[in-house]
Coordinates of C-alpha atoms in Angstrom, one line a residue:
Chain A
M13 CA -54.8 -127.2 96.0
G14 CA -51.3 -127.9 97.4
S15 CA -48.5 -129.8 95.8
K16 CA -48.4 -133.6 96.0
P17 CA -46.7 -135.0 99.1
E18 CA -43.2 -136.4 98.4
F19 CA -43.3 -140.1 97.7
T20 CA -42.0 -142.5 100.4
K21 CA -43.8 -145.8 100.2
V22 CA -46.9 -147.4 98.7
K23 CA -48.6 -150.7 99.7
V24 CA -50.4 -152.8 97.1
F25 CA -52.6 -155.8 98.0
V26 CA -52.9 -158.2 95.1
P27 CA -55.7 -160.6 96.2
S28 CA -55.3 -163.2 93.4
G29 CA -54.0 -163.7 90.0
Q30 CA -57.5 -164.0 88.6
L31 CA -60.8 -162.6 89.7
G32 CA -63.1 -165.5 90.4
A33 CA -60.3 -167.9 91.4
G34 CA -61.3 -167.6 95.1
V35 CA -59.9 -164.9 97.4
P36 CA -59.7 -166.2 101.0
A37 CA -61.3 -163.9 103.5
S38 CA -58.3 -164.5 105.8
E39 CA -56.0 -163.0 103.3
V40 CA -58.1 -159.9 103.0
E41 CA -57.9 -159.6 106.8
A42 CA -54.1 -160.0 106.7
A43 CA -53.9 -157.2 104.0
L44 CA -56.1 -154.9 106.1
E45 CA -53.8 -155.5 109.1
R46 CA -50.8 -154.5 107.0
G47 CA -52.5 -151.3 105.9
M48 CA -52.8 -151.4 102.1
D49 CA -53.1 -148.2 100.0
V50 CA -54.8 -150.0 97.1
M51 CA -56.2 -153.3 96.0
A52 CA -55.4 -154.2 92.4
M53 CA -55.7 -157.3 90.3
D54 CA -56.0 -158.9 86.9
A55 CA -59.4 -160.2 85.9
G56 CA -58.5 -162.0 82.7
S57 CA -56.1 -163.6 80.3
T58 CA -55.8 -164.7 76.7
D59 CA -54.2 -168.0 77.8
S60 CA -57.4 -170.0 77.5
G61 CA -58.0 -168.9 74.0
A62 CA -60.1 -166.5 71.9
A63 CA -63.6 -167.7 72.7
Y64 CA -64.0 -165.3 75.6
L65 CA -63.2 -162.2 73.5
A66 CA -65.2 -163.6 70.5
T67 CA -68.3 -164.3 72.5
G68 CA -68.0 -161.6 75.2
T69 CA -68.1 -164.2 78.0
S70 CA -66.1 -165.0 81.1
K71 CA -64.2 -168.2 81.9
N72 CA -65.0 -168.0 85.6
S73 CA -68.7 -168.2 86.6
R74 CA -70.7 -165.3 87.7
D75 CA -71.0 -166.8 91.2
A76 CA -67.3 -167.2 91.5
V77 CA -66.6 -163.7 90.4
K78 CA -69.3 -162.3 92.6
A79 CA -67.9 -164.2 95.6
D80 CA -64.5 -162.5 95.2
L81 CA -66.1 -159.1 94.5
L82 CA -68.2 -159.4 97.7
L83 CA -65.1 -159.7 99.8
L84 CA -63.2 -157.0 98.0
M85 CA -66.0 -154.5 97.8
A86 CA -66.6 -154.9 101.5
A87 CA -63.0 -154.1 102.1
Q88 CA -63.2 -151.1 99.8
H89 CA -66.3 -149.8 101.6
K90 CA -64.7 -150.3 105.0
T91 CA -61.3 -148.7 104.3
G92 CA -62.1 -146.3 101.4
V93 CA -59.0 -147.7 99.6
P94 CA -59.5 -148.0 95.8
L95 CA -60.3 -151.3 94.2
I96 CA -58.9 -151.7 90.7
F97 CA -59.2 -154.6 88.3
G98 CA -58.3 -154.8 84.6
T99 CA -59.2 -157.1 81.7
A100 CA -62.6 -157.5 83.3
G101 CA -64.8 -160.6 82.4
Q102 CA -61.8 -162.6 81.1
A103 CA -61.3 -160.7 77.8
G104 CA -61.9 -157.0 78.6
G105 CA -64.1 -156.4 75.6
D106 CA -67.2 -154.1 76.1
L107 CA -69.5 -157.1 76.8
N108 CA -67.1 -158.6 79.3
V109 CA -66.7 -155.2 81.1
D110 CA -70.5 -154.6 81.2
W111 CA -71.0 -158.2 82.6
T112 CA -68.7 -157.3 85.4
L113 CA -70.2 -153.9 86.0
D114 CA -73.6 -155.6 86.4
I115 CA -72.2 -157.7 89.3
V116 CA -70.6 -154.7 90.9
R117 CA -73.9 -152.8 90.8
E118 CA -75.8 -155.8 92.2
I119 CA -73.4 -156.1 95.2
A120 CA -73.5 -152.3 95.8
R121 CA -77.3 -152.3 95.7
D122 CA -77.6 -155.3 98.0
H123 CA -75.2 -153.9 100.6
G124 CA -75.9 -150.2 100.4
Y125 CA -72.4 -149.4 99.0
R126 CA -72.2 -146.1 97.1
P127 CA -68.8 -146.1 95.4
K128 CA -67.7 -143.8 92.6
I129 CA -67.0 -146.2 89.8
A130 CA -64.9 -145.6 86.7
V131 CA -65.4 -148.0 83.8
L132 CA -62.6 -148.0 81.2
Y133 CA -63.5 -149.4 77.8
S134 CA -60.8 -150.4 75.3
E135 CA -62.7 -152.2 72.6
Q136 CA -62.1 -150.8 69.1
S137 CA -64.3 -150.7 66.1
A138 CA -63.1 -152.2 62.8
A139 CA -63.3 -148.7 61.3
T140 CA -60.9 -147.2 63.9
I141 CA -58.3 -149.9 63.3
K142 CA -58.7 -149.7 59.5
A143 CA -58.1 -145.9 59.7
K144 CA -55.0 -146.4 61.9
N145 CA -53.8 -149.1 59.5
A146 CA -54.3 -146.8 56.5
A147 CA -52.4 -144.1 58.3
G148 CA -49.4 -146.4 58.7
K149 CA -49.7 -146.6 62.4
V150 CA -50.2 -150.3 62.8
R151 CA -47.1 -152.6 63.0
A152 CA -47.0 -156.4 62.9
L153 CA -45.3 -158.4 65.6
P154 CA -43.7 -161.7 64.5
P155 CA -44.9 -164.3 63.5
L156 CA -47.6 -162.3 61.8
G157 CA -47.2 -160.0 58.8
P158 CA -48.7 -156.7 57.8
L159 CA -52.4 -156.2 58.6
A160 CA -54.9 -156.5 55.9
D161 CA -58.4 -155.0 56.1
V162 CA -60.0 -158.4 55.5
T163 CA -58.3 -159.7 58.7
I164 CA -59.8 -156.7 60.6
D165 CA -63.2 -157.6 59.2
E166 CA -62.9 -161.2 60.3
C167 CA -62.7 -160.2 64.0
R168 CA -65.9 -160.2 66.0
H169 CA -64.3 -158.0 68.7
I170 CA -61.0 -156.1 68.8
V171 CA -59.4 -154.6 71.9
A172 CA -56.4 -152.4 72.5
L173 CA -54.3 -153.2 75.7
M174 CA -54.4 -150.2 78.0
G175 CA -51.4 -149.0 80.0
P176 CA -51.6 -147.3 83.3
E177 CA -52.7 -143.8 82.0
P178 CA -56.5 -144.4 81.9
Y179 CA -56.3 -145.9 85.4
I180 CA -54.3 -142.9 86.7
A181 CA -56.9 -140.5 85.1
A182 CA -59.6 -142.4 86.9
L183 CA -57.8 -142.2 90.2
E184 CA -57.3 -138.5 89.7
G185 CA -61.1 -138.3 89.2
G186 CA -61.7 -139.9 92.6
A187 CA -62.6 -143.4 91.6
D188 CA -63.3 -145.9 94.4
I189 CA -63.6 -148.8 92.0
I190 CA -62.1 -149.0 88.6
I191 CA -63.4 -151.7 86.2
G192 CA -60.9 -151.8 83.4
G193 CA -61.3 -153.3 80.0
R194 CA -58.4 -155.1 78.3
S195 CA -55.1 -153.9 79.8
T196 CA -51.6 -155.3 80.3
D197 CA -51.7 -157.1 83.6
T198 CA -48.7 -155.2 84.8
A199 CA -50.3 -151.8 84.1
V200 CA -53.3 -152.5 86.3
L201 CA -51.0 -153.0 89.3
A202 CA -48.5 -150.3 88.4
S203 CA -51.1 -147.5 88.0
F204 CA -51.7 -146.5 91.6
P205 CA -48.0 -146.5 92.6
L206 CA -47.1 -144.5 89.5
W207 CA -49.9 -142.0 90.4
K208 CA -48.3 -141.6 93.8
G209 CA -44.9 -140.9 92.4
A210 CA -43.3 -144.4 93.0
P211 CA -40.0 -145.1 91.1
I212 CA -40.9 -146.3 87.6
G213 CA -38.6 -149.4 87.1
P214 CA -39.4 -150.9 90.5
T215 CA -43.1 -150.2 90.1
W216 CA -43.4 -152.1 86.7
H217 CA -41.3 -154.9 88.0
A218 CA -43.5 -155.2 91.1
G219 CA -46.5 -155.3 88.9
K220 CA -45.0 -158.1 86.8
T221 CA -44.0 -160.0 89.9
A222 CA -47.4 -159.8 91.5
E223 CA -49.8 -160.1 88.6
C224 CA -50.3 -163.8 89.0
G225 CA -50.7 -163.6 92.8
S226 CA -49.1 -166.6 94.6
Q227 CA -47.3 -167.7 91.4
C228 CA -44.2 -165.8 92.6
T229 CA -44.1 -167.6 95.9
A230 CA -42.3 -170.8 97.0
T231 CA -45.5 -172.9 97.2
V232 CA -47.9 -171.6 94.5
T233 CA -50.8 -173.7 95.7
L234 CA -50.6 -172.3 99.2
G235 CA -52.8 -169.2 99.5
S236 CA -53.8 -166.8 96.8
G237 CA -52.5 -163.3 97.1
V238 CA -49.3 -161.2 97.7
F239 CA -48.5 -157.9 99.3
I240 CA -46.2 -155.5 97.7
T241 CA -44.4 -152.5 99.2
I242 CA -42.7 -150.1 96.9
D243 CA -40.3 -147.5 98.2
K244 CA -37.9 -145.0 96.7
D245 CA -35.2 -147.6 95.8
G246 CA -37.1 -150.8 95.1
F247 CA -39.9 -153.1 96.1
E248 CA -40.6 -155.9 98.6
V249 CA -43.0 -158.8 98.1
E250 CA -44.4 -161.4 100.5
P251 CA -47.4 -163.8 100.4
L252 CA -50.4 -163.3 102.5
H253 CA -50.7 -167.0 103.5
P254 CA -48.9 -167.3 106.8
A255 CA -47.2 -170.6 105.9
N256 CA -46.0 -169.6 102.5
R257 CA -43.0 -167.4 101.6
C258 CA -41.4 -165.6 98.7
T259 CA -37.8 -166.6 98.0
V260 CA -35.1 -165.1 95.8
H261 CA -35.6 -168.0 93.4
S262 CA -39.4 -167.9 93.3
V263 CA -39.5 -164.1 92.7
S264 CA -36.7 -164.0 90.1
A265 CA -38.0 -167.1 88.3
H266 CA -41.4 -165.6 88.0
M267 CA -40.2 -163.1 85.4
L268 CA -39.8 -166.2 83.2
Y269 CA -43.4 -167.3 83.6
E270 CA -45.5 -167.0 80.4
N271 CA -43.0 -164.5 79.1
S272 CA -41.1 -165.1 75.9
N273 CA -38.1 -162.9 77.0
P274 CA -36.8 -163.2 80.5
F275 CA -35.0 -159.9 80.7
R276 CA -37.2 -157.4 78.8
L277 CA -40.9 -156.8 79.1
I278 CA -42.5 -154.5 76.5
E279 CA -45.3 -152.4 78.0
P280 CA -47.3 -149.4 76.6
G281 CA -44.8 -146.5 76.6
G282 CA -41.7 -148.4 77.4
V283 CA -39.7 -151.5 78.2
L284 CA -39.0 -152.9 81.7
D285 CA -35.4 -154.2 81.9
V286 CA -34.7 -156.6 84.7
S287 CA -31.3 -157.9 83.5
A288 CA -29.5 -156.0 86.3
A289 CA -32.1 -156.6 89.0
K290 CA -30.9 -157.7 92.4
Y291 CA -32.9 -160.0 94.6
E292 CA -32.4 -160.2 98.3
Q293 CA -34.0 -162.4 100.9
I294 CA -34.6 -159.9 103.7
T295 CA -36.7 -162.0 105.9
E296 CA -37.4 -165.7 105.6
R297 CA -40.6 -164.9 103.7
K298 CA -40.0 -161.6 102.1
V299 CA -37.8 -160.6 99.1
R300 CA -36.5 -157.2 98.2
V301 CA -35.8 -156.3 94.6
T302 CA -33.7 -153.4 93.3
G303 CA -32.1 -152.4 90.0
S304 CA -35.2 -152.7 87.8
V305 CA -35.0 -150.2 85.0
W306 CA -37.6 -148.6 82.7
H307 CA -36.7 -147.4 79.3
P308 CA -39.3 -145.1 77.8
Q309 CA -40.4 -145.8 74.2
P310 CA -42.8 -144.2 71.8
Y311 CA -46.3 -145.1 73.0
T312 CA -47.9 -148.2 71.5
M313 CA -50.9 -150.3 72.4
K314 CA -51.1 -154.0 71.5
L315 CA -54.2 -155.1 69.6
E316 CA -56.0 -158.4 70.0
G317 CA -58.8 -159.5 67.7
A318 CA -60.9 -162.7 68.0
A319 CA -62.6 -164.3 65.0
G320 CA -65.1 -167.1 64.7
G321 CA -64.3 -169.8 62.2
Q322 CA -65.9 -173.1 61.3
Y323 CA -67.9 -175.4 63.6
Q324 CA -67.0 -178.7 65.1
T325 CA -68.8 -181.9 66.1
I326 CA -67.0 -184.6 68.0
M327 CA -67.3 -188.3 68.7
L328 CA -65.4 -190.3 71.3
I329 CA -64.7 -194.0 71.6
G330 CA -62.5 -196.1 73.8
I331 CA -60.6 -199.1 72.4
A332 CA -59.0 -202.0 74.4
D333 CA -58.8 -204.5 71.5
P334 CA -55.2 -205.8 71.7
Q335 CA -54.7 -206.1 67.9
V336 CA -55.8 -202.5 67.3
L337 CA -53.5 -201.4 70.1
S338 CA -50.6 -203.1 68.4
N339 CA -51.3 -201.3 65.1
L340 CA -52.4 -197.9 66.1
D341 CA -50.7 -195.9 63.3
L342 CA -52.2 -198.3 60.7
F343 CA -55.6 -198.1 62.4
H344 CA -55.4 -194.3 62.4
D345 CA -54.7 -194.1 58.7
R346 CA -57.3 -196.6 57.7
M347 CA -60.0 -195.0 59.9
H348 CA -59.1 -191.5 58.6
Y349 CA -59.3 -192.6 55.0
A350 CA -62.6 -194.4 55.6
L351 CA -64.2 -191.4 57.3
V352 CA -63.1 -188.9 54.7
S353 CA -64.3 -191.2 51.9
R354 CA -67.6 -191.8 53.6
V355 CA -68.3 -188.0 53.8
Q356 CA -67.3 -187.5 50.2
R357 CA -69.4 -190.3 49.0
T358 CA -72.6 -189.5 51.0
M359 CA -72.5 -185.7 50.8
G360 CA -70.4 -184.8 47.8
E361 CA -70.3 -181.1 47.0
A362 CA -72.7 -180.3 49.8
A363 CA -70.1 -181.1 52.3
G364 CA -68.2 -177.9 51.4
K365 CA -64.8 -177.3 53.1
F366 CA -64.3 -179.8 55.9
D367 CA -61.7 -181.5 58.0
I368 CA -61.6 -184.7 59.9
S369 CA -59.0 -185.1 62.7
L370 CA -58.5 -188.3 64.7
R371 CA -56.7 -187.9 68.1
I372 CA -55.6 -191.1 69.8
Y373 CA -55.3 -190.4 73.5
G374 CA -52.8 -192.8 75.0
W375 CA -50.7 -192.7 71.9
N376 CA -49.9 -189.3 70.3
A377 CA -53.0 -187.1 70.6
V378 CA -51.3 -184.4 72.7
S379 CA -47.9 -184.3 70.8
G380 CA -49.2 -184.9 67.3
R381 CA -45.8 -186.4 66.6
P382 CA -44.9 -189.8 65.2
V383 CA -44.4 -192.4 67.8
P384 CA -41.0 -194.2 67.9
K385 CA -41.1 -197.6 66.2
D386 CA -40.3 -199.8 69.2
T387 CA -42.9 -198.2 71.5
A388 CA -44.9 -200.7 73.5
P389 CA -48.7 -200.7 72.9
P390 CA -50.8 -198.9 75.5
R391 CA -53.4 -200.8 77.6
E392 CA -56.2 -198.9 76.0
V393 CA -56.8 -195.7 74.0
G394 CA -59.4 -193.0 73.6
V395 CA -60.0 -192.0 70.0
M396 CA -61.6 -188.6 69.6
C397 CA -62.9 -187.7 66.1
V398 CA -63.1 -184.0 65.5
I399 CA -65.1 -183.0 62.4
T400 CA -64.9 -179.4 61.3
A401 CA -67.3 -177.9 58.7
E402 CA -68.9 -174.7 57.6
T403 CA -71.9 -175.0 59.8
Q404 CA -72.7 -176.8 63.1
D405 CA -75.4 -178.7 61.2
L406 CA -73.0 -179.9 58.5
A407 CA -70.5 -181.0 61.0
T408 CA -73.1 -183.1 62.8
Q409 CA -74.4 -184.5 59.6
M410 CA -70.9 -185.7 58.8
A411 CA -70.5 -187.2 62.2
K412 CA -73.8 -189.2 61.7
A413 CA -72.6 -190.3 58.3
C414 CA -69.2 -191.4 59.8
N415 CA -70.8 -193.2 62.8
P416 CA -71.0 -196.7 61.4
Y417 CA -67.3 -196.7 60.5
F418 CA -66.1 -195.0 63.7
F419 CA -68.1 -197.6 65.6
H420 CA -67.2 -200.8 63.6
M421 CA -64.2 -200.4 61.4
P422 CA -62.0 -203.5 61.7
L423 CA -58.3 -203.3 61.5
F424 CA -58.2 -205.8 58.6
D425 CA -61.0 -206.8 56.1
G426 CA -62.7 -210.2 56.3
V427 CA -63.1 -210.3 60.1
E428 CA -66.2 -210.0 62.1
L429 CA -67.0 -206.3 62.8
P430 CA -65.9 -205.1 66.2
S431 CA -67.8 -202.6 68.3
Y432 CA -65.7 -199.8 69.9
G433 CA -66.7 -198.2 73.2
F434 CA -68.9 -195.1 73.0
P435 CA -69.4 -193.4 76.4
F436 CA -72.5 -191.5 75.4
T437 CA -75.9 -191.6 73.6
P438 CA -76.2 -189.8 71.3
A439 CA -72.8 -190.5 70.0
D440 CA -72.2 -187.1 68.3
I441 CA -71.6 -184.0 70.4
A442 CA -71.9 -180.5 68.8
R443 CA -68.8 -178.9 70.1
G444 CA -69.4 -175.4 68.8
Q445 CA -67.4 -172.8 66.9
V446 CA -63.7 -172.5 66.4
F447 CA -62.3 -169.2 67.8
E448 CA -58.9 -167.8 67.0
F449 CA -56.9 -164.7 67.6
K450 CA -56.1 -162.9 64.4
L451 CA -54.1 -159.9 65.5
N452 CA -50.6 -159.7 66.8
H453 CA -50.1 -156.0 66.0
V454 CA -49.4 -152.8 67.8
V455 CA -50.9 -149.4 67.1
E456 CA -48.7 -146.3 67.5
L457 CA -50.3 -143.4 69.4
D458 CA -49.5 -139.9 70.5
D459 CA -52.1 -139.9 73.3
P460 CA -52.5 -142.9 75.6
M461 CA -56.2 -142.0 76.1
E462 CA -57.1 -141.7 72.4
L463 CA -58.5 -145.2 72.1
V464 CA -60.0 -145.4 75.6
R465 CA -63.6 -144.5 76.7
T466 CA -64.2 -143.7 80.4
K467 CA -67.7 -143.9 81.9
W468 CA -68.4 -142.5 85.3
I469 CA -71.0 -144.0 87.6
D470 CA -71.3 -142.3 91.0
L471 CA -73.6 -144.6 93.0
A472 CA -73.9 -142.0 95.7
V473 CA -75.4 -139.5 93.2
E474 CA -77.5 -142.2 91.4
V475 CA -79.1 -143.5 94.6
T476 CA -79.9 -139.9 95.7
K477 CA -81.5 -139.2 92.4
E478 CA -83.6 -142.4 92.6
A479 CA -84.7 -141.5 96.1
A480 CA -85.7 -138.0 95.0
H481 CA -87.9 -139.4 92.3
A482 CA -89.5 -142.0 94.5
Chain B
M24 CA -24.9 -189.3 75.7
P25 CA -27.1 -187.8 78.3
K26 CA -30.6 -186.7 77.6
L27 CA -32.0 -183.3 78.5
R28 CA -34.1 -184.9 81.2
D29 CA -30.9 -186.3 82.8
V30 CA -29.3 -182.9 83.3
C31 CA -32.3 -180.7 84.1
R32 CA -34.1 -180.7 87.5
H33 CA -37.2 -179.1 86.0
V34 CA -38.5 -178.4 82.5
R35 CA -41.8 -176.6 81.8
S36 CA -43.7 -175.0 78.8
K37 CA -46.6 -172.6 78.5
V38 CA -48.1 -170.1 76.0
A39 CA -46.6 -166.6 76.1
G40 CA -49.6 -164.9 74.4
P41 CA -51.6 -166.6 71.7
F42 CA -48.8 -166.9 69.1
W43 CA -45.8 -168.0 71.1
V44 CA -44.7 -170.9 73.2
T45 CA -42.0 -170.6 75.9
I46 CA -40.0 -173.5 77.3
D47 CA -37.9 -173.1 80.5
L48 CA -35.0 -175.5 81.1
F49 CA -33.7 -175.4 84.7
F50 CA -30.4 -177.3 84.8
D51 CA -29.6 -179.3 87.9
G52 CA -26.7 -177.0 88.7
E53 CA -24.1 -174.5 87.3
E54 CA -21.9 -177.3 86.1
N55 CA -24.4 -178.9 83.7
Y56 CA -25.7 -175.4 82.7
R57 CA -22.2 -174.4 81.6
K58 CA -21.5 -177.7 79.9
Y59 CA -24.7 -177.9 77.9
R60 CA -26.0 -174.3 77.4
D61 CA -24.6 -174.0 73.9
N62 CA -25.3 -177.6 72.9
V63 CA -26.4 -178.0 69.2
A64 CA -29.3 -180.2 70.3
I65 CA -31.0 -177.2 71.8
Q66 CA -30.2 -174.7 69.1
P67 CA -32.9 -173.0 66.9
A68 CA -32.6 -175.5 64.0
A69 CA -33.1 -178.5 66.3
I70 CA -36.0 -176.8 68.2
A71 CA -37.7 -175.7 65.0
K72 CA -37.6 -179.3 63.7
I73 CA -39.2 -180.7 66.8
Y74 CA -42.0 -178.2 67.0
G75 CA -42.5 -177.6 63.3
T76 CA -41.8 -173.9 63.5
D77 CA -39.6 -171.3 61.7
P78 CA -36.0 -171.6 62.9
N79 CA -35.4 -167.9 62.2
L80 CA -37.9 -167.0 64.8
V81 CA -36.7 -169.4 67.6
A82 CA -35.3 -167.3 70.4
I83 CA -32.9 -168.7 73.0
Y84 CA -32.1 -166.8 76.2
K85 CA -29.5 -167.8 78.8
V86 CA -30.2 -166.8 82.4
E87 CA -26.9 -167.3 84.1
N88 CA -28.0 -166.6 87.7
L89 CA -30.7 -169.2 87.6
S90 CA -28.7 -171.8 85.5
M91 CA -31.5 -171.9 83.1
I92 CA -32.3 -171.5 79.4
K93 CA -35.5 -170.1 78.0
I94 CA -36.5 -171.1 74.5
S95 CA -39.3 -169.3 72.8
Y96 CA -40.9 -170.1 69.4
P97 CA -44.0 -169.3 67.4
R98 CA -46.8 -171.8 67.5
A99 CA -47.0 -173.9 64.4
M100 CA -50.8 -173.9 64.4
P101 CA -53.0 -171.1 65.7
Q102 CA -54.2 -171.4 69.3
G103 CA -57.6 -172.9 69.6
G104 CA -57.7 -173.6 65.8
V105 CA -59.1 -176.5 63.9
V106 CA -56.5 -178.8 65.2
E107 CA -55.6 -177.8 68.7
R108 CA -53.9 -180.5 70.8
D109 CA -52.7 -178.4 73.8
L110 CA -54.4 -175.0 74.2
H111 CA -52.0 -173.7 76.9
S112 CA -49.0 -175.5 75.4
G113 CA -48.4 -176.9 78.9
Q114 CA -47.5 -180.4 77.6
Q115 CA -45.1 -179.4 74.8
Y116 CA -42.0 -179.6 76.9
V117 CA -42.3 -183.4 76.9
S118 CA -41.2 -183.5 73.3
I119 CA -37.8 -182.1 74.3
L120 CA -37.1 -184.2 77.4
D121 CA -35.4 -187.1 75.5
V122 CA -33.3 -184.9 73.2
E123 CA -29.8 -186.3 73.2
L124 CA -27.1 -183.8 74.1
A125 CA -24.1 -184.0 71.8

């Protein structure tokens, strides 16, 4: 085996910011024409809440994810270029990863593809995290405090965010397709270039820039993907949609997006510092970035844990009554008191711990803040009643008990009872369980691979074995 | 006294992970950026009051070359919890638009 060729350049196609969002075939063609070395993308996010990790499900439908994978796996088969995605199935827990693997296998079977697949699992057992915690290896990130075992036990699923190392190991092993569990978005994109010897600072910055696809372009709704070229001194980025472009502003401003610190980005094993980065418009649609610096740090992996809480049943009414609309704060307080009292009177101790929340859309449902005194009344409002209780059944029982008041409560006593506008029959809707993230902690590690499991599936070998047994 | 909306061309908010919210204030030019970047109305104490969070944890970053200020603060209530009003915190910036600059 000879030594690795000296690094000059690497080309990364990032088809989309999210697997299942809809990769256009035209952009895959455009990437093929440019000659990509790897296809890499993010397949998940915590932005839409903890339900996906807690239940092991995906936000995007199976059909939507399959449509994107069909295009990308076809390109992988045609070119032999690796296809990498991380945080599979929205949350990157084992269930989410296996759900994605199932789709990949289905496509491979239907089209006669025989890729070598590496599956990277980063879900963690409660026992593992408790051991790390007991050994003093778990550190809290604000606003949370030190981790208690009881919090670990509350979580249905816990994942550790992978850096590039497991992906690099998979590439070393000859993977054609890598299905990664929960990872930092940037690491998924950085892995192939780092493997090829690309400069570290520019590689991480390129990964951060491209992780959301066309979000770093001038018109984010125009097209889906971006194309990155990393060389010895920096990187260049352009969109694949012919009418779109990257500008100095769109690329530099993207570092701000969904990031609490605009200058420093903490990743496993280091910090990306872009405070001295220089952005240059080198063509009217392409930007070149230099000056990105990587500061190595002791290796840590961030932990995420999703827990299931109480259950919610909701009811919704519309109100156009002008008198109610002129007295919405009073109406809210009267209604809230009436509903809570009703539950206490009819269910007593059996209610257990419960909460009733009234959200007045058209007034202050979204802000939750007091409305200034001189605010004009809206034309109409929607009032959503959210009842939270220990079980779904209890929450629904409470909704049924509250129904007469939610339906008919007048603003003042002694008037004929009004009827507010329900859109549905039945009136109560079992909304499901509350899911929250419980961990905002990092675990300190000596070995980036320690908490990762890698499964190899070589479809060329599997198919041959099946044929031999037929 | 001008309001923040009068001197910014764009203001946006979003979650930065499940525990933090980040607000980006893009001033309409260098002049207003320099004039208002240290204004008391957008200091941690004022921000904490608007969003019901801990003033010691409010972080403010000045990005000179973009004439913008980034404000990050921990969510007052857990994401997706019993009382969730704005899962992605995409509408939270509105509460800051009418802040009067001293």
